[in-house]
JSON list of C-alpha atoms in Angstrom, two decimals:
[
{"chain": "A", "resi": 229, "resn": "GLY", "atom": "CA", "xyz": [0.44, 0.26, -0.17]},
{"chain": "A", "resi": 230, "resn": "ASP", "atom": "CA", "xyz": [2.61, 2.88, 0.71]},
{"chain": "A", "resi": 231, "resn": "ALA", "atom": "CA", "xyz": [4.60, 2.62, -3.23]},
{"chain": "A", "resi": 232, "resn": "MET", "atom": "CA", "xyz": [0.57, 4.14, -4.30]},
{"chain": "A", "resi": 233, "resn": "GLU", "atom": "CA", "xyz": [0.50, 6.62, -0.93]},
{"chain": "A", "resi": 234, "resn": "GLU", "atom": "CA", "xyz": [3.12, 7.72, -2.52]},
{"chain": "A", "resi": 235, "resn": "ASP", "atom": "CA", "xyz": [3.04, 8.09, -6.39]},
{"chain": "A", "resi": 236, "resn": "ASP", "atom": "CA", "xyz": [-0.30, 10.37, -4.91]},
{"chain": "A", "resi": 237, "resn": "ASP", "atom": "CA", "xyz": [2.15, 12.22, -3.29]},
{"chain": "A", "resi": 238, "resn": "ASP", "atom": "CA", "xyz": [4.38, 13.01, -5.90]},
{"chain": "A", "resi": 239, "resn": "ASN", "atom": "CA", "xyz": [0.74, 14.11, -8.50]},
{"chain": "A", "resi": 240, "resn": "LEU", "atom": "CA", "xyz": [0.19, 16.43, -5.74]},
{"chain": "A", "resi": 241, "resn": "ASP", "atom": "CA", "xyz": [3.93, 17.65, -5.15]},
{"chain": "A", "resi": 242, "resn": "SER", "atom": "CA", "xyz": [3.64, 18.89, -8.97]},
{"chain": "A", "resi": 243, "resn": "VAL", "atom": "CA", "xyz": [0.36, 21.47, -7.80]},
{"chain": "A", "resi": 244, "resn": "GLU", "atom": "CA", "xyz": [1.27, 24.89, -6.24]},
{"chain": "A", "resi": 245, "resn": "ALA", "atom": "CA", "xyz": [-1.65, 25.84, -6.04]},
{"chain": "A", "resi": 246, "resn": "CYS", "atom": "CA", "xyz": [-2.80, 29.46, -4.17]},
{"chain": "A", "resi": 247, "resn": "ILE", "atom": "CA", "xyz": [-6.14, 30.08, -2.35]},
{"chain": "A", "resi": 248, "resn": "ILE", "atom": "CA", "xyz": [-7.42, 34.09, -2.51]},
{"chain": "A", "resi": 249, "resn": "VAL", "atom": "CA", "xyz": [-9.76, 34.40, -0.06]},
{"chain": "A", "resi": 250, "resn": "LYS", "atom": "CA", "xyz": [-10.72, 37.61, 2.67]},
{"chain": "A", "resi": 251, "resn": "GLU", "atom": "CA", "xyz": [-7.93, 39.26, 4.51]},
{"chain": "A", "resi": 252, "resn": "GLU", "atom": "CA", "xyz": [-10.01, 37.91, 7.11]},
{"chain": "A", "resi": 253, "resn": "SER", "atom": "CA", "xyz": [-10.28, 34.25, 7.20]},
{"chain": "A", "resi": 254, "resn": "LYS", "atom": "CA", "xyz": [-6.64, 33.81, 5.82]},
{"chain": "A", "resi": 255, "resn": "PRO", "atom": "CA", "xyz": [-6.20, 33.03, 9.65]},
{"chain": "A", "resi": 256, "resn": "TRP", "atom": "CA", "xyz": [-8.28, 29.64, 9.88]},
{"chain": "A", "resi": 257, "resn": "VAL", "atom": "CA", "xyz": [-7.32, 29.22, 6.05]},
{"chain": "A", "resi": 258, "resn": "GLN", "atom": "CA", "xyz": [-4.09, 28.50, 6.64]},
{"chain": "A", "resi": 259, "resn": "GLU", "atom": "CA", "xyz": [-5.18, 26.50, 9.89]},
{"chain": "A", "resi": 260, "resn": "LEU", "atom": "CA", "xyz": [-6.85, 24.00, 8.08]},
{"chain": "A", "resi": 261, "resn": "ILE", "atom": "CA", "xyz": [-4.44, 23.28, 5.38]},
{"chain": "A", "resi": 262, "resn": "ALA", "atom": "CA", "xyz": [-2.04, 23.05, 8.54]},
{"chain": "A", "resi": 263, "resn": "ARG", "atom": "CA", "xyz": [-4.93, 20.52, 10.13]},
{"chain": "A", "resi": 264, "resn": "PHE", "atom": "CA", "xyz": [-4.97, 19.02, 6.83]},
{"chain": "A", "resi": 265, "resn": "PRO", "atom": "CA", "xyz": [-1.47, 18.43, 4.76]},
{"chain": "A", "resi": 266, "resn": "ALA", "atom": "CA", "xyz": [-1.88, 15.26, 3.42]},
{"chain": "A", "resi": 267, "resn": "GLN", "atom": "CA", "xyz": [-5.91, 17.08, 0.99]},
{"chain": "A", "resi": 268, "resn": "LEU", "atom": "CA", "xyz": [-4.49, 20.86, 1.58]},
{"chain": "A", "resi": 269, "resn": "GLY", "atom": "CA", "xyz": [-0.80, 20.12, 0.92]},
{"chain": "A", "resi": 270, "resn": "CYS", "atom": "CA", "xyz": [-1.06, 21.77, -2.20]},
{"chain": "A", "resi": 271, "resn": "ILE", "atom": "CA", "xyz": [-1.81, 25.16, -1.68]},
{"chain": "A", "resi": 272, "resn": "LYS", "atom": "CA", "xyz": [1.36, 26.52, -1.25]},
{"chain": "A", "resi": 273, "resn": "LYS", "atom": "CA", "xyz": [0.27, 29.53, -0.82]},
{"chain": "A", "resi": 274, "resn": "VAL", "atom": "CA", "xyz": [-2.88, 31.94, 0.78]},
{"chain": "A", "resi": 275, "resn": "LEU", "atom": "CA", "xyz": [-3.91, 35.19, -0.39]},
{"chain": "A", "resi": 276, "resn": "GLY", "atom": "CA", "xyz": [-5.86, 37.55, 1.46]},
{"chain": "A", "resi": 277, "resn": "LEU", "atom": "CA", "xyz": [-7.74, 39.59, -0.54]},
{"chain": "A", "resi": 278, "resn": "GLN", "atom": "CA", "xyz": [-5.57, 42.93, -0.14]},
{"chain": "A", "resi": 279, "resn": "SER", "atom": "CA", "xyz": [-2.45, 41.96, -0.40]},
{"chain": "A", "resi": 280, "resn": "LEU", "atom": "CA", "xyz": [-3.76, 40.79, -4.27]},
{"chain": "A", "resi": 281, "resn": "ARG", "atom": "CA", "xyz": [-5.14, 44.70, -3.69]},
{"chain": "A", "resi": 282, "resn": "THR", "atom": "CA", "xyz": [-1.54, 45.86, -2.66]},
{"chain": "A", "resi": 283, "resn": "LYS", "atom": "CA", "xyz": [1.30, 43.75, -3.37]},
{"chain": "A", "resi": 284, "resn": "HIS", "atom": "CA", "xyz": [-0.14, 42.62, -7.02]},
{"chain": "A", "resi": 285, "resn": "LYS", "atom": "CA", "xyz": [-1.30, 46.02, -8.44]},
{"chain": "A", "resi": 286, "resn": "SER", "atom": "CA", "xyz": [0.88, 45.52, -11.20]},
{"chain": "A", "resi": 287, "resn": "PHE", "atom": "CA", "xyz": [0.21, 44.21, -14.96]},
{"chain": "A", "resi": 288, "resn": "THR", "atom": "CA", "xyz": [3.77, 42.49, -14.15]},
{"chain": "A", "resi": 289, "resn": "GLN", "atom": "CA", "xyz": [3.09, 41.10, -10.33]},
{"chain": "A", "resi": 290, "resn": "ARG", "atom": "CA", "xyz": [-0.34, 39.71, -11.40]},
{"chain": "A", "resi": 291, "resn": "ARG", "atom": "CA", "xyz": [1.60, 37.32, -14.40]},
{"chain": "A", "resi": 292, "resn": "GLU", "atom": "CA", "xyz": [3.77, 36.68, -12.18]},
{"chain": "A", "resi": 293, "resn": "LEU", "atom": "CA", "xyz": [1.29, 35.38, -9.42]},
{"chain": "A", "resi": 294, "resn": "LEU", "atom": "CA", "xyz": [0.29, 33.79, -12.30]},
{"chain": "A", "resi": 295, "resn": "GLU", "atom": "CA", "xyz": [2.84, 32.03, -12.88]},
{"chain": "A", "resi": 296, "resn": "ARG", "atom": "CA", "xyz": [3.39, 30.58, -10.33]},
{"chain": "A", "resi": 297, "resn": "PHE", "atom": "CA", "xyz": [0.64, 28.70, -9.45]},
{"chain": "A", "resi": 298, "resn": "ASN", "atom": "CA", "xyz": [-1.28, 26.61, -11.76]},
{"chain": "A", "resi": 299, "resn": "VAL", "atom": "CA", "xyz": [-4.20, 26.53, -9.59]},
{"chain": "A", "resi": 300, "resn": "PHE", "atom": "CA", "xyz": [-6.54, 29.28, -8.41]},
{"chain": "A", "resi": 301, "resn": "PHE", "atom": "CA", "xyz": [-9.33, 29.12, -5.34]},
{"chain": "A", "resi": 302, "resn": "ALA", "atom": "CA", "xyz": [-11.33, 31.17, -4.12]},
{"chain": "A", "resi": 303, "resn": "ASP", "atom": "CA", "xyz": [-13.64, 32.09, -1.86]},
{"chain": "A", "resi": 304, "resn": "ASP", "atom": "CA", "xyz": [-17.27, 32.30, -3.84]},
{"chain": "A", "resi": 305, "resn": "ARG", "atom": "CA", "xyz": [-18.15, 35.70, -1.97]},
{"chain": "A", "resi": 306, "resn": "ILE", "atom": "CA", "xyz": [-15.47, 37.20, -3.39]},
{"chain": "A", "resi": 307, "resn": "LEU", "atom": "CA", "xyz": [-15.81, 36.52, -6.76]},
{"chain": "A", "resi": 308, "resn": "PRO", "atom": "CA", "xyz": [-17.59, 39.36, -7.83]},
{"chain": "A", "resi": 309, "resn": "MET", "atom": "CA", "xyz": [-14.84, 41.81, -5.92]},
{"chain": "A", "resi": 310, "resn": "LEU", "atom": "CA", "xyz": [-11.45, 39.06, -7.49]},
{"chain": "A", "resi": 311, "resn": "THR", "atom": "CA", "xyz": [-13.23, 39.85, -10.54]},
{"chain": "A", "resi": 312, "resn": "LYS", "atom": "CA", "xyz": [-12.31, 43.71, -10.12]},
{"chain": "A", "resi": 313, "resn": "ALA", "atom": "CA", "xyz": [-8.96, 43.59, -8.62]},
{"chain": "A", "resi": 314, "resn": "LEU", "atom": "CA", "xyz": [-7.11, 40.91, -11.33]},
{"chain": "A", "resi": 315, "resn": "GLY", "atom": "CA", "xyz": [-9.61, 42.33, -14.49]},
{"chain": "A", "resi": 316, "resn": "GLY", "atom": "CA", "xyz": [-10.79, 39.88, -16.51]},
{"chain": "A", "resi": 317, "resn": "LYS", "atom": "CA", "xyz": [-8.06, 38.62, -18.66]},
{"chain": "A", "resi": 318, "resn": "PHE", "atom": "CA", "xyz": [-6.84, 37.14, -15.54]},
{"chain": "A", "resi": 319, "resn": "PHE", "atom": "CA", "xyz": [-9.55, 35.04, -15.56]},
{"chain": "A", "resi": 320, "resn": "ASP", "atom": "CA", "xyz": [-10.01, 34.49, -19.00]},
{"chain": "A", "resi": 321, "resn": "LYS", "atom": "CA", "xyz": [-6.07, 32.93, -19.63]},
{"chain": "A", "resi": 322, "resn": "LYS", "atom": "CA", "xyz": [-7.06, 30.47, -16.28]},
{"chain": "A", "resi": 323, "resn": "LYS", "atom": "CA", "xyz": [-10.08, 29.58, -18.24]},
{"chain": "A", "resi": 324, "resn": "GLN", "atom": "CA", "xyz": [-8.39, 27.82, -21.35]}
]
């Protein structure tokens, strides 16, 4: 059984996910990832909406963010705000 589990780990390791949440949700999301490393270990970054707006203002900064992760998760409550903050291009690129 061990070999099977190792294979699964390899697949997860190649996935680098970023999750975008409301700033106030950040602590509990990080706590959740810490508590369930096997399931949520692929989430390498928890990004608050506020830091997204301040630290990833420019197109270049956003493109770098886009290239660093294969998968982006977002809290559906902030999707409308996210589209505004990131711009439609960001979402178009990820859909392909």
